Tab-separated table of C-alpha atoms and ligand atoms in Angstrom:
chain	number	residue	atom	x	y	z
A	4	UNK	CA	17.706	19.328	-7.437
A	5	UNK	CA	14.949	17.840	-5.788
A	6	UNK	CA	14.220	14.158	-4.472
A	7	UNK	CA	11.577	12.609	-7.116
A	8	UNK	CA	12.018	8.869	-5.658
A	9	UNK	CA	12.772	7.799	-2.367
A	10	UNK	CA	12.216	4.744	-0.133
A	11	UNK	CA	8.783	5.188	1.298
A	12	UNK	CA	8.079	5.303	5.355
A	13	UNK	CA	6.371	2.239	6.110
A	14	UNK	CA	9.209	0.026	3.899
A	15	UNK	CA	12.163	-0.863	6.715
A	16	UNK	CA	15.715	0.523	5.882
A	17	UNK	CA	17.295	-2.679	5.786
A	18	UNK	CA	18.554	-5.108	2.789
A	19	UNK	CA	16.630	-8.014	2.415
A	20	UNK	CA	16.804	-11.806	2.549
A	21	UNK	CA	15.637	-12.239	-1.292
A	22	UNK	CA	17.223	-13.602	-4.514
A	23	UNK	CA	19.081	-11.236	-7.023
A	24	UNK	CA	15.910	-9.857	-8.927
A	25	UNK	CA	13.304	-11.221	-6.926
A	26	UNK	CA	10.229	-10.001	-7.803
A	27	UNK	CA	9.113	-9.880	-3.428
A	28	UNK	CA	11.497	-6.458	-2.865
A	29	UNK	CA	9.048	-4.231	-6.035
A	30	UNK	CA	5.914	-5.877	-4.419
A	31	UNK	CA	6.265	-5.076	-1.118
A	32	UNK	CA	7.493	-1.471	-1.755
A	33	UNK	CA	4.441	-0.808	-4.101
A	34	UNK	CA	2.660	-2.118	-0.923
A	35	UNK	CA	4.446	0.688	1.165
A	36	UNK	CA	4.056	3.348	-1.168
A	37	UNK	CA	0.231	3.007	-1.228
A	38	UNK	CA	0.127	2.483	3.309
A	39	UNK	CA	1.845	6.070	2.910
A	40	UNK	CA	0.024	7.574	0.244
A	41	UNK	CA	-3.343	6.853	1.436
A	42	UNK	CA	-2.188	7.304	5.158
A	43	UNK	CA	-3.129	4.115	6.682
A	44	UNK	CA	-0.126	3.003	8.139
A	45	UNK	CA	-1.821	3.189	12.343
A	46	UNK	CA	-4.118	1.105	10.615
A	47	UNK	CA	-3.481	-1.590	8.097
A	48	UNK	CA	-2.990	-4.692	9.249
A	49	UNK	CA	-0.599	-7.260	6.993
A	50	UNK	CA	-1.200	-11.329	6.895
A	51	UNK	CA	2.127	-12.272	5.707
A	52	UNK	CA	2.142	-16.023	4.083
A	53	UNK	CA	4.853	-18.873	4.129
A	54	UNK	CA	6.893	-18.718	1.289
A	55	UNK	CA	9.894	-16.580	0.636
A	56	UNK	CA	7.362	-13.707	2.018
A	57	UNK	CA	7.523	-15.128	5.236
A	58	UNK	CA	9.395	-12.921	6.680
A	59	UNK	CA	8.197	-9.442	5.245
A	60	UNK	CA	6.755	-8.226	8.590
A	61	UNK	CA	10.652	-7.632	8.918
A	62	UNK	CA	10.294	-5.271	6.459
A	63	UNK	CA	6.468	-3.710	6.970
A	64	UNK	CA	7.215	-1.260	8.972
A	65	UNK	CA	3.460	-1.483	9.995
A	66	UNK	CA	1.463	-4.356	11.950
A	67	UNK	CA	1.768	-7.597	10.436
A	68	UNK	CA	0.400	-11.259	11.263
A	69	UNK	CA	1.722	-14.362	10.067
A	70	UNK	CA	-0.483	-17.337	9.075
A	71	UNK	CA	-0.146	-21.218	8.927
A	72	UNK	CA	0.655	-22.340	5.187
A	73	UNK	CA	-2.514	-20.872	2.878
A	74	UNK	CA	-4.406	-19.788	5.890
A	75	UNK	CA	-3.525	-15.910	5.447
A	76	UNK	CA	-7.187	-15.393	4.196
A	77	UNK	CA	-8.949	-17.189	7.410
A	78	UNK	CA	-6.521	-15.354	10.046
A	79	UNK	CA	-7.872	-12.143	7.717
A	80	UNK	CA	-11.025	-13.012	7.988
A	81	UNK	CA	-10.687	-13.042	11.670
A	82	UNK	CA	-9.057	-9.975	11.895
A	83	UNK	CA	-11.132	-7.681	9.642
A	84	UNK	CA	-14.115	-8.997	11.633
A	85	UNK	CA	-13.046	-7.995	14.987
A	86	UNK	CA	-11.177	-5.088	14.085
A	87	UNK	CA	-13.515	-3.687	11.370
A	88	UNK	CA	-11.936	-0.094	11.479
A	89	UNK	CA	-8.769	-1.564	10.311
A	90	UNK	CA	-7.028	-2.304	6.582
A	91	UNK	CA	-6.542	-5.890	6.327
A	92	UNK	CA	-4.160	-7.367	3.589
A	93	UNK	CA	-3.132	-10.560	2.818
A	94	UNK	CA	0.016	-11.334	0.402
A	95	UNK	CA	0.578	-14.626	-0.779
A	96	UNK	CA	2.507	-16.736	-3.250
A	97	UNK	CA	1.162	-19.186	-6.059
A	98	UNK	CA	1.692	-21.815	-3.434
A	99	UNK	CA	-0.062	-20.533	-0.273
A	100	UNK	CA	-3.233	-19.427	-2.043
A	101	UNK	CA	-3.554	-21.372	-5.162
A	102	UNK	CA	-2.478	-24.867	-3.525
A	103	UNK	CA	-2.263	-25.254	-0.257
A	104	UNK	CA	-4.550	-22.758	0.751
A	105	UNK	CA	-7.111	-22.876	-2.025
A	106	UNK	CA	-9.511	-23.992	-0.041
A	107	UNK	CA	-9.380	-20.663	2.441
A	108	UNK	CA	-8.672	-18.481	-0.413
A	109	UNK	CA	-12.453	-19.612	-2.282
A	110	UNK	CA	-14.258	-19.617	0.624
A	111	UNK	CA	-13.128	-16.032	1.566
A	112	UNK	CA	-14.021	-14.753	-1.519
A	113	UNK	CA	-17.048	-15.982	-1.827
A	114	UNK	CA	-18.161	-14.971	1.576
A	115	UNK	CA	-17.214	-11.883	0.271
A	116	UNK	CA	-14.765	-10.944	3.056
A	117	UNK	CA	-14.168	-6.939	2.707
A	118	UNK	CA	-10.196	-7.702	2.344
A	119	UNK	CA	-7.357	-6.943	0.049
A	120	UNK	CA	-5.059	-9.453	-1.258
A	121	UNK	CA	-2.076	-9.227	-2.982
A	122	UNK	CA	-1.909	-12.201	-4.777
A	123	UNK	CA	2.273	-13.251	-6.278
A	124	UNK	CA	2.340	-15.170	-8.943
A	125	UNK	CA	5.878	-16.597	-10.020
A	126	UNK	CA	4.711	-19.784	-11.116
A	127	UNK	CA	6.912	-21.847	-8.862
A	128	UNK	CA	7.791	-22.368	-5.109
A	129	UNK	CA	10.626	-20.517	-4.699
A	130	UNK	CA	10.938	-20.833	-0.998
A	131	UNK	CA	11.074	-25.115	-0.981
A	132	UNK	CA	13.889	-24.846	-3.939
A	133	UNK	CA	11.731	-24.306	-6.838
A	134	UNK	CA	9.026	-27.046	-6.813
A	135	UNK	CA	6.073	-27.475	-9.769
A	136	UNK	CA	3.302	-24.327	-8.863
A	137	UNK	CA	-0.276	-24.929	-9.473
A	138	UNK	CA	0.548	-21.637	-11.800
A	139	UNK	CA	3.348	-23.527	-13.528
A	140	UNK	CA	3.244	-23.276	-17.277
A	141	UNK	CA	2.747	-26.477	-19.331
A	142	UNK	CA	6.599	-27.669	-21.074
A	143	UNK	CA	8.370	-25.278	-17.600
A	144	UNK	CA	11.163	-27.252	-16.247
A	145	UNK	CA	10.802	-26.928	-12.401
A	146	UNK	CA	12.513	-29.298	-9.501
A	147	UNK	CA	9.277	-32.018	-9.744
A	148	UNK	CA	8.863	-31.591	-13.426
A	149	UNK	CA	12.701	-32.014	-14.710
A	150	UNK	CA	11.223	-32.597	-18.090
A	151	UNK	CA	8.958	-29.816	-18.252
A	152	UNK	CA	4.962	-29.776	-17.447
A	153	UNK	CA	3.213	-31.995	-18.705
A	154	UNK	CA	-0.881	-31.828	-18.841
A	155	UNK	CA	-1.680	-35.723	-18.504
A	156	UNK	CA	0.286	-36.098	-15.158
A	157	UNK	CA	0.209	-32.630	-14.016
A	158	UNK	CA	-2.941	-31.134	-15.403
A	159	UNK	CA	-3.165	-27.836	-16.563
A	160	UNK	CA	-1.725	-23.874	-15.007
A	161	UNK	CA	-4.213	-23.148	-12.681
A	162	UNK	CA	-6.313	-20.082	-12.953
A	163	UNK	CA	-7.409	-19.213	-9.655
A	164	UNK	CA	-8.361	-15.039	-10.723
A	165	UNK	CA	-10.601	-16.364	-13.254
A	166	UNK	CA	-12.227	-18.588	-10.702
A	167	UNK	CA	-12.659	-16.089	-8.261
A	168	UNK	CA	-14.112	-13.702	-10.542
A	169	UNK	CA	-16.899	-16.050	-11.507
A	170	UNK	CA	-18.074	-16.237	-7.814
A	171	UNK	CA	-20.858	-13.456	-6.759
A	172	UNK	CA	-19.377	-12.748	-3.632
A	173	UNK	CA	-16.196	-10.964	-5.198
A	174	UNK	CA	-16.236	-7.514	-5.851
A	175	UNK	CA	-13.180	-6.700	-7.916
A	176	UNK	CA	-10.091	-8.863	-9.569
A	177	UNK	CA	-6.967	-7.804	-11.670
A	178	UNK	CA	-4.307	-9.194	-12.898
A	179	UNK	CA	-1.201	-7.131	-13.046
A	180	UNK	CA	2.532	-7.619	-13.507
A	181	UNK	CA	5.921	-6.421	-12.412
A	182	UNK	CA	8.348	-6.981	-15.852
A	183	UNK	CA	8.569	-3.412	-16.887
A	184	UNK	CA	8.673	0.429	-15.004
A	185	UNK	CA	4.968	0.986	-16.694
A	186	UNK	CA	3.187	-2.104	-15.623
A	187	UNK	CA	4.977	-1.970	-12.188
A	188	UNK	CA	3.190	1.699	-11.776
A	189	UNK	CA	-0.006	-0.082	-13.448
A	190	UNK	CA	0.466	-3.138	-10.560
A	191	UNK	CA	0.712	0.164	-8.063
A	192	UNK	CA	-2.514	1.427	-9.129
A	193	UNK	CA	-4.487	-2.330	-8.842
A	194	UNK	CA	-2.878	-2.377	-5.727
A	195	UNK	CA	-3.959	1.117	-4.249
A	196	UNK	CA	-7.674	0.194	-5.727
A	197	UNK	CA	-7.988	-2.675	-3.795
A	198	UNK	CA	-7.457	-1.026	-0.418
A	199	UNK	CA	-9.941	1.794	-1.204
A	200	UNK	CA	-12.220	-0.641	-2.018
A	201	UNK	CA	-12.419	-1.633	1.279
A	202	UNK	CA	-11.836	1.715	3.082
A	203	UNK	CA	-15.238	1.978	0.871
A	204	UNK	CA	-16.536	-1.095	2.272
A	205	UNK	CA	-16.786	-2.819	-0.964
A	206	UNK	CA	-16.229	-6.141	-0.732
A	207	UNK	CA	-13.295	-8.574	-1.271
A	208	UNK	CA	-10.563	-7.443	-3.710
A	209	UNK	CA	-7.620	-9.138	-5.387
A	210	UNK	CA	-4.909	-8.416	-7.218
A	211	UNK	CA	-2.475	-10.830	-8.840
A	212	UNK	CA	0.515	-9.625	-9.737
A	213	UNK	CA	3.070	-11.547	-12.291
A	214	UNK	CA	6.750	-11.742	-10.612
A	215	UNK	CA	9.691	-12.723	-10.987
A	216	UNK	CA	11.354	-15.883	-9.685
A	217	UNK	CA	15.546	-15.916	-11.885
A	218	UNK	CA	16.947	-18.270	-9.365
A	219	UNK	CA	14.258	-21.271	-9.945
A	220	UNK	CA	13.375	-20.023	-13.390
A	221	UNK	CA	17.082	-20.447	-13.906
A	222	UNK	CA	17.589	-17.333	-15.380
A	223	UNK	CA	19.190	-13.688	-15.377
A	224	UNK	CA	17.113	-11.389	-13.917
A	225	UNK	CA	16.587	-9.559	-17.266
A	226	UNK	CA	15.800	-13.179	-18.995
A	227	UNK	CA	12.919	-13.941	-16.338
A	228	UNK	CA	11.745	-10.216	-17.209
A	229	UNK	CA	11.096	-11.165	-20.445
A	230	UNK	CA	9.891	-14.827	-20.073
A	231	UNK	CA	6.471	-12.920	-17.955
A	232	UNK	CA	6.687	-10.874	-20.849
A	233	UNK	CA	6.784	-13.818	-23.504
A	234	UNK	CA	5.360	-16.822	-22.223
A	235	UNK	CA	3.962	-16.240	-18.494
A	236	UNK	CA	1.656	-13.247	-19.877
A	237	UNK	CA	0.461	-15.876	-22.732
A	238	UNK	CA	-1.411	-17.998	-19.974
A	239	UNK	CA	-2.356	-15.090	-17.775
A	240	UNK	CA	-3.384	-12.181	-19.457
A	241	UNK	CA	-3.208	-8.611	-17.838
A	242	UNK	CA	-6.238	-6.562	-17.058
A	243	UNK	CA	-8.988	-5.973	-15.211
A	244	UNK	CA	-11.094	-9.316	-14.352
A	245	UNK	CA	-13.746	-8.118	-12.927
B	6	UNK	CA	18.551	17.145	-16.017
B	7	UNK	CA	18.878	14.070	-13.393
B	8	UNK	CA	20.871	12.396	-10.452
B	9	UNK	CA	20.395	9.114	-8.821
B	10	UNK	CA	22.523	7.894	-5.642
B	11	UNK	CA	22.646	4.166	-5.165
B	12	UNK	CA	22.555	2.798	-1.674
B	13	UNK	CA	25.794	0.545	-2.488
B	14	UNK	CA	25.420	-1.866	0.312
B	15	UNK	CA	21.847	-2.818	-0.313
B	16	UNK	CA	22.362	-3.414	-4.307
B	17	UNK	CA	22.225	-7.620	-5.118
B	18	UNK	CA	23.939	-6.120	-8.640
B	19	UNK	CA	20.833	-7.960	-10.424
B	20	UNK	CA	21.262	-4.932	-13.180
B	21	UNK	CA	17.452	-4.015	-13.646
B	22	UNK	CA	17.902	-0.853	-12.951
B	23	UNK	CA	20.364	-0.921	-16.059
B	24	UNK	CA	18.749	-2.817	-18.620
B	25	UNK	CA	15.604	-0.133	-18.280
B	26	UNK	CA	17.727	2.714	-18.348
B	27	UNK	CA	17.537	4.384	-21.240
B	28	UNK	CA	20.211	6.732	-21.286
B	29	UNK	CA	22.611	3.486	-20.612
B	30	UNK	CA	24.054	5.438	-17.351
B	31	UNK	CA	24.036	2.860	-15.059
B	32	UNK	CA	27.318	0.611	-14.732
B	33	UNK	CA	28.916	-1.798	-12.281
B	34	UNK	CA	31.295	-0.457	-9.650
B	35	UNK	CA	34.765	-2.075	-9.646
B	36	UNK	CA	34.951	-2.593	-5.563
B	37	UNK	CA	32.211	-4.875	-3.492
B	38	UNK	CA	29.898	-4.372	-1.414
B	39	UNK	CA	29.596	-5.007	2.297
B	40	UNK	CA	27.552	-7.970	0.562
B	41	UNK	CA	30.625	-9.043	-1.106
B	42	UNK	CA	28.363	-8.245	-4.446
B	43	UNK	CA	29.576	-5.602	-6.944
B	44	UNK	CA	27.318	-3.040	-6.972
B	45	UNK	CA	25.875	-0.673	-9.933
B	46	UNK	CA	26.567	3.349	-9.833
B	47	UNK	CA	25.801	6.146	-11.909
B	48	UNK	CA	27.700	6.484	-14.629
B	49	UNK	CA	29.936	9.857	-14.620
B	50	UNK	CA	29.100	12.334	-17.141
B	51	UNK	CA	26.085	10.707	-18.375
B	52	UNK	CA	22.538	12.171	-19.050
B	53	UNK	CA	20.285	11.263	-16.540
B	54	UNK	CA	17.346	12.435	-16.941
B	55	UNK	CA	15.925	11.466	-13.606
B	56	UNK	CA	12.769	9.192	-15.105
B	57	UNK	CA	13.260	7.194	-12.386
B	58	UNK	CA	12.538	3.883	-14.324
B	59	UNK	CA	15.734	2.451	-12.776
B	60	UNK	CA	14.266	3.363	-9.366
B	61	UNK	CA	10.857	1.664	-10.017
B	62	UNK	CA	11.989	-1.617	-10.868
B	63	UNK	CA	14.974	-2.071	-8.471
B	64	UNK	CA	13.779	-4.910	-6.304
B	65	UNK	CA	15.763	-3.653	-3.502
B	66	UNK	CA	14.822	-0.001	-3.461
B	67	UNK	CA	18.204	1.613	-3.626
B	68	UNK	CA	18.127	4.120	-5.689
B	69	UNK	CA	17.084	7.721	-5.138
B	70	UNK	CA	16.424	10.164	-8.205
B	71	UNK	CA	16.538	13.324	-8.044
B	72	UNK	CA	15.712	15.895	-10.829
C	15	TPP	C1	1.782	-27.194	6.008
C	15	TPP	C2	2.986	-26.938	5.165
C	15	TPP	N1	3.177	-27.634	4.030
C	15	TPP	C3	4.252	-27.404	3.244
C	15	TPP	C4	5.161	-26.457	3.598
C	15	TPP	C5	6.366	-26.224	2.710
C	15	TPP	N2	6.289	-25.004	1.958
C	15	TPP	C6	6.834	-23.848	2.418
C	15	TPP	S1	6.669	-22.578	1.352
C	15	TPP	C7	5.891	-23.558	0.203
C	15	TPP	C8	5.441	-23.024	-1.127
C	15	TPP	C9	5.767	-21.612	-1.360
C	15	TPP	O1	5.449	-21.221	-2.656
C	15	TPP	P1	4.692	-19.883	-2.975
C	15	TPP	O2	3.494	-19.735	-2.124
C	15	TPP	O3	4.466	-19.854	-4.452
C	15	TPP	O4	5.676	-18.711	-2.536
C	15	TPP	P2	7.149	-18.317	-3.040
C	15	TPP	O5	8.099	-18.987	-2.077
C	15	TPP	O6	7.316	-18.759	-4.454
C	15	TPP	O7	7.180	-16.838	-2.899
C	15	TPP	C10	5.758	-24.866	0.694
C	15	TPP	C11	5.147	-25.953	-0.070
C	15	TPP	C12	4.936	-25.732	4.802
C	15	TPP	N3	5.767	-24.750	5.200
C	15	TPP	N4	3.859	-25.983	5.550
């Protein structure tokens, strides 16, 4: 018999810190899989974000940078700029480029920064203890919205892809999602397209990918497959943006 | 015809792997892990067909197929 799945290089042979089902552990190996398969891996650069990601330069096996809360797309900036023979990545959470960050994350974009970003949204903070989201769906219970969302206090799930696609200075956006094998392969493919878009020097690229969160969805791991499936998908539909 | 190991001591037991299996031969092992989680394994005697959809969703990439 012969090995048809394996652990790819660049993804560190160690457990990781994350949840039961966590959505993190599929992301960052799709991440891995396309460093190997488009042999990049002397020179992508990762900008890891704060929120349960923190950590994943401990398992990148490839050079990573941290950022300050929602800066991941200015220290990109900075890096792509002076380092313009190199891969530069950002991966953030809901909360480090849709709130805190949103601010870096637009004007990136629409300076059209030739970066990739891998963009997780699980609709909650998962690394404070499962905190509201901009992302959060209206009625979700969350720690700061016990009752569920609701629109006239909270306003409305925020749709940051859709924003960025509207600006001129964005090349491509697609929104992907990890609840099943075949959308995890089509999240793969977004993925890889974003990072030959700028080996191709194309412009700024994102892809947001739908994930898991079971501990502050307060679910099984199979139950929060199936709530991206039946509700989170409803908000944020799959596909290509732009 | 298909085989998948599981690397026991990295499985968090969050049965994806299992609820996308469709030949159902995924189960839980009776002992723990050095985790102190019960971790799955392949279920003896059944037909895997080494897809490898167990493999693509397992958050913690522990399995291996092989086919
Ligand atoms: C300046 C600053 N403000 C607030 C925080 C607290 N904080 C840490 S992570 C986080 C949100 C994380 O949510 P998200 O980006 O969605 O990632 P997840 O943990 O869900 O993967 C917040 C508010 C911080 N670390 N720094």
């Amino acid at each position: 018999m012969e090995k048809v799945f394996g652990r790819p290089n660049s993804l560190r042979n160690v457990a990781t810190h994350y949840c039961p089902g966590c959505g993190h552990g599929i992301a960052h190996r799709l991440i891995c899989e396309v460093v190997d398969e488009l042999n990049i891996r002397e020179r992508v650069i990762a900008v890891a974000p704060v929120g349960c990601a923190v950590i994943a330069y401990d398992y990148w096996d490839f050079d990573c940078s941290e950022a300050a809360h929602g800066r991941a797309l200015a220290v990109a900036t900075a890096i792509k700029r002076v380092h313009p023979e190199t891969v530069v990545f950002t991966y953030q959470g809901d909360g480090d480029l849709a709130a805190i960050g949103t601010n870096e994350t637009i004007h990136a974009a629409n300076r059209g920064e030739n970066l990739s970003v891998v963009f997780i949204n699980n609709a909650i903070y998962g690394m404070t203890g499962g905190q509201m989201a901009p992302t959060t769906l209206l009625g979700q219970k969350t720690a700061t919205t016990p009752s569920g969302r609701q629109a006239g206090s909270a306003g409305f799930p925020l749709k940051i892809s859709e924003m960025l696609a509207s600006l001129a200075g964005v090349y491509s956006v697609e929104r992907a999602s990890l609840h099943a094998p075949q959308e995890i392969v089509r999240a793969k493919k977004a993925i890889k397209q974003a990072f030959i878009n700028q080996m191709e020097n194309k412009g700024f690229s994102l892809v947001e990918v739908l994930s898991p969160c079971p501990t502050y969805w307060g679910m099984s791991p199979k139950e929060a497959l199936d709530w991206i499936k039946d509700a989170l998908i409803k908000e944020f539909p799959l596909g290509k943006l732009k | 015809m298909g085989r998948i190991a599981v690397d026991k001591d990295k499985c968090k037991g969050c049965l994806l792997c299992a609820s996308v299996c469709p030949k159902e031969a995924i189960i839980t092992d009776s002992g723990l892990n050095k985790m102190g989680i019960k971790a799955v394994k392949p279920k003896e005697g059944a037909d895997c067909s080494g897809c490898a959809m167990c493999a693509l969703i397992c958050p913690e990439c522990c399995i291996t197929v092989y086919k």
